[in-house]
XYZ file of C-alpha atoms in Angstrom:
645
model
C 74.801 54.851 90.018
C 76.725 53.152 87.071
C 78.688 54.622 84.716
C 80.991 52.287 82.739
C 84.750 51.823 83.629
C 86.930 54.593 81.655
C 88.704 53.584 78.870
C 91.696 56.603 78.918
C 92.010 55.318 82.211
C 93.639 52.595 81.125
C 96.671 53.770 79.128
C 97.592 56.406 81.902
C 101.044 55.576 82.455
C 101.114 54.444 86.461
C 101.667 51.797 87.648
C 97.989 50.593 89.656
C 97.873 51.135 92.823
C 95.741 49.856 95.416
C 94.040 53.000 97.620
C 96.279 53.102 100.798
C 99.839 52.925 98.410
C 98.284 56.146 95.885
C 97.606 57.654 98.448
C 100.543 56.887 100.478
C 102.962 57.986 97.413
C 100.403 61.334 96.562
C 101.436 62.299 100.481
C 104.836 60.955 99.941
C 105.122 63.864 96.693
C 103.728 66.555 98.945
C 106.132 65.942 101.146
C 109.525 65.730 98.955
C 108.173 69.605 97.052
C 107.179 71.390 100.475
C 109.535 69.755 103.355
C 112.389 71.669 102.812
C 110.665 75.140 104.244
C 109.718 73.714 108.008
C 112.130 75.770 109.606
C 112.268 78.134 107.402
C 111.604 81.797 108.885
C 108.683 84.495 108.952
C 108.551 85.812 105.611
C 106.801 88.901 104.300
C 103.185 89.291 105.337
C 103.976 86.726 108.782
C 105.064 89.990 110.638
C 101.324 91.387 109.996
C 99.416 87.953 110.310
C 101.990 86.986 112.534
C 104.240 88.940 114.545
C 102.471 91.550 115.296
C 99.253 89.964 115.756
C 98.109 90.221 118.912
C 95.295 87.795 118.418
C 97.926 85.329 119.342
C 99.062 85.442 122.470
C 97.569 83.700 125.082
C 97.469 86.618 127.303
C 95.009 87.853 124.749
C 90.905 86.772 124.908
C 90.219 84.749 122.765
C 87.095 86.384 121.748
C 89.374 89.401 120.131
C 89.742 86.339 117.034
C 85.859 86.856 116.432
C 85.773 90.649 116.637
C 89.088 91.735 114.500
C 90.619 90.566 111.165
C 92.278 88.296 109.469
C 95.931 91.025 110.291
C 94.206 91.684 113.931
C 92.770 95.087 113.086
C 89.097 95.386 114.200
C 86.819 94.533 111.547
C 84.924 98.080 112.241
C 88.582 99.952 110.876
C 88.029 102.393 108.374
C 91.949 100.588 107.297
C 90.647 96.834 108.027
C 90.674 94.487 104.756
C 88.268 92.646 106.369
C 89.312 89.784 105.804
C 87.380 87.609 108.168
C 89.177 84.107 108.959
C 88.847 83.432 112.686
C 89.314 80.092 112.617
C 92.646 80.318 110.164
C 94.042 82.458 113.267
C 92.456 80.510 115.749
C 95.271 77.468 114.710
C 97.368 80.561 114.310
C 96.857 80.686 118.817
C 96.902 77.145 118.935
C 100.903 76.882 117.354
C 101.820 79.605 119.126
C 100.225 78.164 122.901
C 101.592 74.708 121.787
C 105.366 75.370 120.633
C 105.432 78.664 123.488
C 106.132 80.810 121.400
C 107.168 82.645 118.227
C 108.813 79.867 116.721
C 108.003 79.354 113.108
C 108.417 75.485 112.947
C 105.855 74.011 113.810
C 103.421 76.576 111.985
C 105.679 75.523 108.518
C 105.175 72.286 109.136
C 101.492 72.435 109.790
C 101.241 74.200 106.868
C 102.953 70.904 105.050
C 101.280 68.180 106.398
C 97.724 70.351 105.579
C 99.277 70.295 101.780
C 99.707 66.356 102.073
C 96.339 65.639 103.663
C 94.721 68.348 101.368
C 96.842 66.338 98.437
C 95.461 63.018 100.002
C 91.285 63.514 99.280
C 91.575 64.617 95.782
C 92.590 61.533 95.364
C 88.199 60.698 95.900
C 86.628 64.020 94.942
C 88.998 62.886 92.084
C 87.612 60.452 91.304
C 83.897 61.217 92.013
C 84.004 64.139 89.402
C 85.829 61.421 87.177
C 84.285 57.895 87.418
C 81.003 59.024 89.462
C 79.304 57.756 92.597
C 80.027 53.387 92.093
C 79.337 52.108 94.725
C 79.767 47.736 94.648
C 76.559 45.060 96.510
C 78.118 46.093 99.782
C 77.915 49.438 100.555
C 82.136 50.358 99.224
C 82.609 53.250 97.014
C 84.497 52.325 94.497
C 86.758 53.878 91.935
C 86.298 53.457 87.667
C 88.983 55.676 86.951
C 92.000 54.766 90.207
C 95.348 55.920 87.928
C 93.834 59.393 86.223
C 92.292 60.398 89.321
C 95.668 59.164 91.414
C 97.564 61.362 88.283
C 95.640 64.539 88.380
C 96.057 64.117 92.534
C 100.253 64.352 92.040
C 100.060 67.232 89.536
C 98.267 68.881 92.465
C 100.759 67.009 95.093
C 103.169 68.729 92.825
C 102.460 72.126 91.496
C 104.652 74.689 92.264
C 102.391 77.464 92.372
C 101.424 76.145 95.460
C 104.385 76.972 97.486
C 103.093 80.627 98.641
C 100.327 78.594 100.523
C 102.445 76.043 101.912
C 105.850 77.750 102.437
C 104.335 81.677 103.898
C 102.928 81.081 106.625
C 100.057 83.178 105.910
C 98.725 80.499 103.468
C 97.280 78.729 105.729
C 94.216 80.132 105.454
C 94.170 78.567 102.142
C 94.877 75.074 102.406
C 91.554 75.192 105.838
C 89.590 76.205 103.020
C 90.212 73.937 100.200
C 90.843 70.938 103.845
C 86.914 72.224 104.777
C 85.870 73.167 100.638
C 87.059 69.138 99.646
C 85.030 68.028 102.808
C 81.779 69.550 101.793
C 81.744 68.377 98.638
C 82.705 63.992 99.882
C 79.973 65.175 102.159
C 77.510 66.828 99.408
C 78.108 63.134 97.789
C 77.138 61.201 100.463
C 74.020 62.327 100.327
C 73.688 60.303 97.499
C 75.161 57.338 98.449
C 71.045 55.802 98.902
C 70.942 55.416 95.387
C 69.735 58.614 92.158
C 66.444 59.606 93.307
C 67.296 58.853 96.915
C 69.497 61.932 99.088
C 69.561 63.415 103.033
C 68.562 66.475 103.386
C 70.590 65.453 107.172
C 73.878 65.459 104.254
C 73.665 68.266 103.001
C 73.268 70.054 105.830
C 76.449 68.644 107.115
C 77.785 70.332 103.307
C 75.957 73.513 104.343
C 78.291 73.735 107.563
C 81.444 72.400 105.906
C 80.747 75.534 103.331
C 80.733 77.774 106.273
C 83.575 76.083 108.049
C 85.615 77.085 104.675
C 84.499 80.186 104.811
C 86.084 80.667 108.499
C 88.838 80.134 106.739
C 89.323 82.426 104.042
C 85.896 83.395 102.263
C 86.778 81.972 99.372
C 85.027 79.182 100.450
C 81.269 80.097 99.637
C 82.016 78.677 96.032
C 82.007 75.436 97.603
C 78.135 75.416 96.804
C 78.733 76.640 92.835
C 81.118 73.655 92.385
C 78.324 70.919 94.884
C 75.785 72.673 92.698
C 77.038 71.406 89.668
C 77.444 68.523 90.416
C 74.773 67.543 91.426
C 72.903 68.872 88.346
C 75.830 67.269 85.462
C 76.372 63.831 87.738
C 73.112 63.509 89.745
C 70.746 64.834 86.874
C 72.494 63.692 84.346
C 71.523 66.551 82.422
C 69.561 64.411 79.921
C 65.788 66.236 79.651
C 63.547 63.037 80.072
C 65.582 62.238 83.501
C 65.434 65.979 84.605
C 62.116 65.623 84.363
C 61.336 63.082 86.660
C 63.876 64.139 88.958
C 63.019 67.914 88.880
C 61.566 68.372 92.105
C 64.364 66.860 94.716
C 66.814 68.706 92.480
C 65.361 72.305 92.769
C 64.807 71.185 96.868
C 68.328 70.720 96.901
C 69.452 73.456 95.173
C 66.858 75.496 96.989
C 68.667 74.802 99.783
C 72.148 75.902 98.430
C 70.804 79.109 97.664
C 68.958 79.892 101.260
C 72.547 78.667 102.941
C 75.674 80.715 100.801
C 72.314 83.314 100.901
C 72.623 82.680 104.879
C 76.552 83.231 104.934
C 76.881 85.917 102.756
C 74.950 87.643 105.198
C 76.389 87.045 107.960
C 79.774 87.884 106.188
C 78.748 90.979 105.782
C 76.871 91.720 107.741
C 80.926 90.609 110.306
C 81.683 92.816 107.696
C 80.638 95.921 109.336
C 77.946 95.858 105.597
C 81.006 98.025 104.179
C 83.002 96.782 101.562
C 87.653 97.332 102.055
C 89.099 100.607 100.206
C 91.732 99.760 98.254
C 94.316 101.690 96.713
C 94.928 102.219 92.762
C 98.953 101.186 93.677
C 96.920 98.002 94.679
C 95.656 97.129 91.986
C 95.357 99.503 89.381
C 92.859 97.712 86.059
C 89.716 98.331 88.780
C 90.012 102.205 88.639
C 90.712 102.764 85.061
C 87.883 105.017 84.122
C 87.752 103.555 81.214
C 85.401 100.145 81.307
C 86.827 98.717 78.378
C 90.497 99.062 79.300
C 89.159 97.607 82.838
C 87.390 94.859 80.554
C 91.016 94.836 78.785
C 93.428 94.597 81.778
C 91.437 91.888 83.760
C 91.376 88.847 80.882
C 95.111 90.382 80.534
C 95.267 89.311 84.322
C 92.474 85.887 83.993
C 96.052 85.318 81.239
C 98.241 85.474 83.707
C 96.968 83.481 85.239
C 96.252 80.793 83.395
C 100.410 81.514 82.943
C 101.594 80.383 86.293
C 99.463 77.193 85.744
C 100.936 76.403 82.470
C 103.851 76.884 83.094
C 104.849 77.732 86.895
C 108.161 79.304 86.369
C 108.098 82.443 87.262
C 106.405 83.240 90.444
C 106.545 86.510 92.662
C 105.995 87.105 96.578
C 103.799 90.234 94.916
C 102.631 91.465 91.657
C 101.756 95.049 92.390
C 103.191 98.311 92.142
C 104.476 98.364 88.399
C 105.025 94.922 88.007
C 101.710 94.203 85.838
C 101.370 97.513 83.438
C 98.662 97.597 82.343
C 96.846 97.894 78.698
C 96.564 100.940 77.357
C 96.516 100.838 73.711
C 95.029 98.495 70.953
C 97.981 98.244 69.492
C 100.019 96.380 72.507
C 100.694 93.001 71.785
C 99.852 92.022 75.107
C 96.101 91.096 74.031
C 97.680 89.006 72.268
C 97.006 86.769 75.550
C 93.634 87.166 76.466
C 92.411 85.931 73.073
C 94.805 83.071 73.341
C 92.863 82.703 76.838
C 89.822 82.899 75.532
C 90.004 80.441 72.351
C 91.266 77.637 74.340
C 88.580 78.258 76.819
C 86.217 78.177 74.289
C 87.397 75.254 72.637
C 87.369 73.388 75.774
C 83.727 74.373 76.125
C 83.244 72.812 72.949
C 84.515 69.504 74.143
C 83.325 69.517 77.449
C 79.393 70.003 75.852
C 79.999 68.300 72.469
C 82.129 65.522 72.196
C 80.509 62.675 71.113
C 82.898 60.490 74.248
C 80.136 61.921 77.387
C 83.461 60.405 79.429
C 85.966 63.059 77.683
C 82.387 65.749 77.641
C 81.524 64.897 81.955
C 85.812 64.819 83.113
C 85.801 68.492 81.287
C 83.026 70.494 82.170
C 84.030 69.261 85.729
C 88.041 70.253 85.417
C 86.437 74.393 83.708
C 84.321 73.475 86.987
C 87.460 73.453 89.006
C 88.772 75.710 87.065
C 86.572 78.599 87.679
C 84.074 78.542 90.623
C 86.554 78.419 93.090
C 88.318 82.041 91.004
C 85.863 83.910 90.818
C 86.361 85.318 94.001
C 89.147 87.157 92.818
C 88.382 87.572 89.442
C 87.507 91.189 90.063
C 83.571 91.182 88.654
C 81.266 90.825 91.940
C 83.828 93.246 93.858
C 87.377 95.293 93.933
C 90.374 92.557 95.271
C 93.156 93.980 96.144
C 95.758 92.760 94.408
C 96.701 92.270 90.413
C 97.935 88.646 90.528
C 98.021 86.833 94.180
C 99.269 82.667 93.429
C 97.141 81.398 96.697
C 94.338 82.476 95.016
C 95.057 79.569 92.355
C 94.883 76.833 94.920
C 91.809 75.552 94.555
C 91.271 76.476 91.251
C 95.267 75.033 89.774
C 92.569 70.778 90.698
C 91.159 71.616 87.587
C 94.025 72.504 86.083
C 95.438 69.113 87.017
C 92.348 67.804 86.228
C 91.601 68.577 82.966
C 96.199 67.723 82.207
C 95.390 64.230 83.393
C 92.744 63.577 80.982
C 95.492 65.105 78.440
C 97.916 62.427 79.233
C 95.986 59.479 79.377
C 94.538 61.368 75.519
C 97.766 61.448 74.376
C 98.732 58.128 75.168
C 95.476 56.425 73.849
C 97.010 58.322 70.698
C 100.870 57.797 70.988
C 102.410 55.060 72.714
C 105.733 55.474 72.100
C 107.706 57.753 75.457
C 104.469 57.852 77.046
C 105.971 56.862 80.282
C 108.492 58.660 80.318
C 107.024 61.766 79.061
C 103.905 62.074 82.565
C 107.624 61.121 84.342
C 109.496 64.077 83.201
C 106.034 66.310 83.872
C 106.334 65.160 87.179
C 109.826 65.433 88.286
C 110.125 68.849 87.217
C 106.939 69.889 88.995
C 108.683 68.606 92.195
C 112.876 70.063 91.077
C 110.628 73.788 90.476
C 108.132 73.269 93.715
C 111.739 72.178 95.994
C 113.142 74.926 94.248
C 110.849 77.507 95.307
C 110.150 76.431 98.896
C 113.917 77.135 99.830
C 113.682 80.362 98.329
C 110.386 81.183 100.961
C 113.481 79.960 103.662
C 113.770 83.607 103.935
C 112.946 87.400 103.129
C 116.454 87.920 102.268
C 116.004 84.854 99.016
C 112.528 85.341 98.536
C 112.470 88.754 98.258
C 115.691 88.306 95.591
C 114.070 85.983 93.885
C 111.644 88.553 93.077
C 114.790 90.593 91.307
C 113.800 89.137 87.581
C 110.828 88.107 87.676
C 109.317 91.628 88.300
C 111.946 94.253 87.116
C 109.301 97.141 87.545
C 107.879 96.276 91.194
C 108.366 99.648 93.445
C 107.760 96.908 96.486
C 109.715 94.218 94.768
C 112.857 96.873 95.719
C 111.635 98.087 98.488
C 112.152 95.206 100.481
C 114.675 93.930 99.248
C 116.516 97.365 100.823
C 114.512 96.854 104.070
C 116.055 93.156 104.565
C 119.507 94.731 103.855
C 119.173 97.922 105.934
C 116.935 95.526 108.991
C 120.987 93.685 108.363
C 123.335 96.465 108.555
C 123.579 96.834 104.816
C 122.940 100.739 104.653
C 124.690 100.555 102.036
C 123.708 98.728 99.295
C 120.085 99.070 101.701
C 120.018 102.827 99.431
C 120.273 101.414 96.390
C 117.224 99.590 96.076
C 115.307 102.219 97.846
C 116.297 104.510 95.974
C 114.744 102.444 92.517
C 111.518 101.712 94.417
C 111.151 105.498 94.226
C 111.620 106.353 91.165
C 109.053 103.848 90.026
C 106.912 104.406 92.173
C 107.635 108.555 92.847
C 104.341 108.390 95.252
C 105.987 104.865 97.653
C 105.116 106.388 100.838
C 107.251 103.592 102.894
C 110.536 103.345 100.537
C 110.884 107.477 100.786
C 110.046 106.964 105.233
C 113.030 104.668 105.140
C 115.572 106.501 103.018
C 114.862 109.683 104.486
C 115.500 107.877 107.666
C 119.180 105.866 106.619
C 119.816 109.016 104.935
C 119.191 111.287 108.592
C 121.499 108.616 109.896
C 124.467 109.493 107.666
C 123.984 113.291 108.644
C 123.275 114.610 104.468
C 119.848 116.200 106.546
C 118.519 118.311 103.492
C 117.944 115.680 101.242
C 116.033 113.910 103.641
C 113.761 116.699 105.275
C 113.561 116.861 101.203
C 111.684 113.291 100.766
C 109.953 113.117 104.280
C 108.227 116.364 103.463
C 107.859 114.678 100.238
C 106.234 111.801 101.825
C 103.483 113.967 104.645
C 102.783 115.988 101.134
C 101.583 112.617 99.577
C 99.885 110.806 102.971
C 99.269 113.837 105.132
C 98.551 111.233 107.992
C 101.709 109.164 107.696
C 102.489 109.378 111.452
C 105.826 108.122 111.517
C 106.547 109.970 108.621
C 105.983 112.899 110.419
C 107.794 112.248 113.288
C 111.156 112.082 112.005
C 111.206 114.187 109.645
C 110.092 117.170 113.426
C 114.251 114.485 113.927
C 115.129 115.362 110.879
C 114.967 119.875 111.872
C 115.659 119.474 114.188
C 119.202 118.054 113.619
C 118.650 121.312 110.458
C 117.811 123.495 114.121
C 114.895 124.523 112.679
C 112.796 123.879 116.040
C 109.818 125.884 115.101
C 109.418 122.951 112.373
C 110.602 119.869 114.335
C 107.921 121.123 117.069
C 104.682 121.901 114.493
C 106.202 117.938 112.611
C 106.449 116.406 115.867
C 102.609 117.608 116.908
C 101.076 116.123 113.740
C 102.776 113.287 114.252
C 100.836 112.551 117.982
C 97.730 114.459 115.918
C 97.923 111.115 113.658
C 98.641 108.672 115.848
C 98.003 109.135 119.722
C 99.591 106.213 121.351
C 103.072 107.128 119.443
C 105.491 107.594 122.979
C 108.828 108.075 120.644
C 106.926 111.366 118.321
C 106.388 112.319 122.731
C 110.228 111.485 123.999
C 111.746 113.619 120.971
C 108.768 116.124 121.450
C 110.230 116.274 125.155
C 113.372 116.373 124.415
C 113.014 118.892 121.255
C 111.981 121.097 123.630
C 113.794 120.942 126.396
C 117.737 121.302 124.517
C 115.509 124.689 123.165
C 115.162 125.972 126.917
C 118.621 125.475 128.270
C 119.593 126.821 123.959
C 117.843 129.506 124.719
C 119.029 129.866 128.446
C 122.686 130.533 127.288
C 121.401 133.083 124.749
C 119.654 135.196 126.991
C 123.604 134.306 129.326
C 125.954 131.632 128.035
C 127.499 131.551 131.319
C 125.417 129.127 133.685
C 127.899 126.653 134.143
C 124.310 124.338 134.552
C 122.970 125.513 131.463
C 126.148 123.687 129.297
C 126.044 121.062 131.056
C 122.744 119.895 131.483
C 122.601 120.989 127.634
C 125.939 118.186 127.238
C 124.085 115.254 128.932
C 121.253 115.346 126.260
C 123.982 115.427 123.690
C 125.487 112.713 124.828
C 122.714 110.539 125.065
C 121.138 111.643 121.646
C 124.637 110.366 120.105
C 126.096 113.915 119.867
C 129.419 113.169 121.456
C 131.471 116.589 119.673
C 128.758 118.719 120.859
C 128.576 116.550 124.170
C 132.281 117.977 124.847
C 132.348 121.440 123.886
C 129.764 122.169 126.333
C 130.795 119.799 129.252
C 134.108 121.940 129.082
C 132.811 124.853 129.017
C 130.348 123.732 132.292
C 133.162 122.787 134.290
C 135.776 126.281 132.758
C 132.510 128.107 134.073
C 131.789 126.400 137.577
C 134.940 123.186 137.488
C 133.202 121.657 140.921
C 129.567 121.854 139.073
C 127.109 118.465 140.566
C 128.267 114.989 138.767
C 129.638 117.467 134.996
C 133.683 115.780 135.849
C 132.201 111.910 135.862
C 130.108 112.783 132.734
C 132.799 114.371 131.158
C 135.346 111.964 131.249
C 133.002 109.190 130.804
C 132.923 110.793 126.992
C 136.552 110.885 126.973
C 136.665 107.164 127.460
C 133.534 106.378 124.966
C 135.385 108.718 122.664
C 139.146 107.277 123.277
C 137.822 103.853 122.156
C 135.672 105.378 119.076
C 139.138 106.987 118.141
C 141.172 103.444 118.511
C 138.089 101.709 116.699
C 138.722 104.174 113.637
C 142.148 103.377 113.635
């Protein structure tokens, strides 16, 4: 395949480096952007996917990763998100094995290394998409766009929207998927190295196999088949009617192989998922639950415009965009309708240039930029099925490659027409990206900084306030946590987890009446919320509502059969009730007072324990063990008094 050398590549304001040097520089930029996350903690979704995921433990059978979802739940479970990513979980397990436990540094270092490798491979991907697949007389691959592909790879390596995928360990799924996505595309291109009219079926099967591997890392990997098909039609066949007629049989055969391979992979994925889609709630994706179809379409398009804005101006980044972060557009007078209209005007302008420009290089570059931008994003678009999020920065990891390709073309185009300041402008853009990526990567080092950073971006997001409150409570600052839990409940009055945690803190502060109201509301909203039932039982027990407490404990056990804490609380409730009932019949039984005192002593109700120890000793000064326990309690009370004093 022979294509003319790009005229605008010479105007790119970068030095022309050799293949090795450009790859080293790209890897270095990728490393600088995200290296400060190497010793970060496990944060946010890492808790469920890694810390609480038994499939990482070497003692768990390896076969479990092929039966469970990404979070360690059985795929057949109704609560499963159906995210089947066994190869990603396998890499987590290897990290666990090599580190001898849950030590985050190894997990983070592998993520950073993967991003560096992907950024370097982007040079080859961009070179083929911009300049075509060209070889010299010895069969060595040539690049007709060394500076343009280098610049696009630098933009990709340093884009701040990648922070969630690189600095967040669960982003490993996006990284591995992107890696095998690239390899699948590059192997597909290998099928044509013998010339335009010849192709290797073996390489095409290899590409489909790598697509399957990408899907086993993350579902988005299936979209590489669409990119391969677009490359075949637009680059190999050049979408020329005359040439297309001569190559039609070969093209149809290749497209049939891609279609059959993709269909088989989708069918296999559907069977693995249990032939049922994951169930999401209105909180996860409110637009998809809008009754009016027009409202759904408008809000979906508004989400697309927000994703585009994150690519253009990655300053407002947030770990979670649900729970009121993006209020629904509900009327035609909402000024936010302007943004999807602007997005479609820009896209139509790009499509027009990609189809109708006199410049073949421009048409090719913009077309493949749009292909890379749109096709990998399709699984997150809500067009084919409901997704479990409003906006997720991690799903832009692959789509950002298309944006970076278009941006590199824009820099080259501007450099052809405006000679002044082109070097400084390009370097400034790269430096701003690097600085923002490093800053955002720093925020992902701990939950405290990550959650706090979201308050200014999504102040209406109840989950942000909940996570800030939870982090404060975990660090012992319960007074501050109450403020954020209350705000989470105010923003989302049906937020049962915030109610449960707030009720727990109020229980510890002996504000039992409000705790009971909150926990009762939580179980009314979500009747199968076992933890809230148990906590409600504890509060009711403290309020002397023993019958209600017992019923709450049994409800908790009904919804969670294996619940040892609840069985313990139920046992001690029945013990307390037994002794209190006995004392009602005969208040002068020393052993009942003594045993009740031991219960209160263990539960931390020290004043009640002291009272019943004294009553027991008054009735029977020689009661076995009671005097020793009473002396232990007195020492504890004296120590507490000195501490307070």
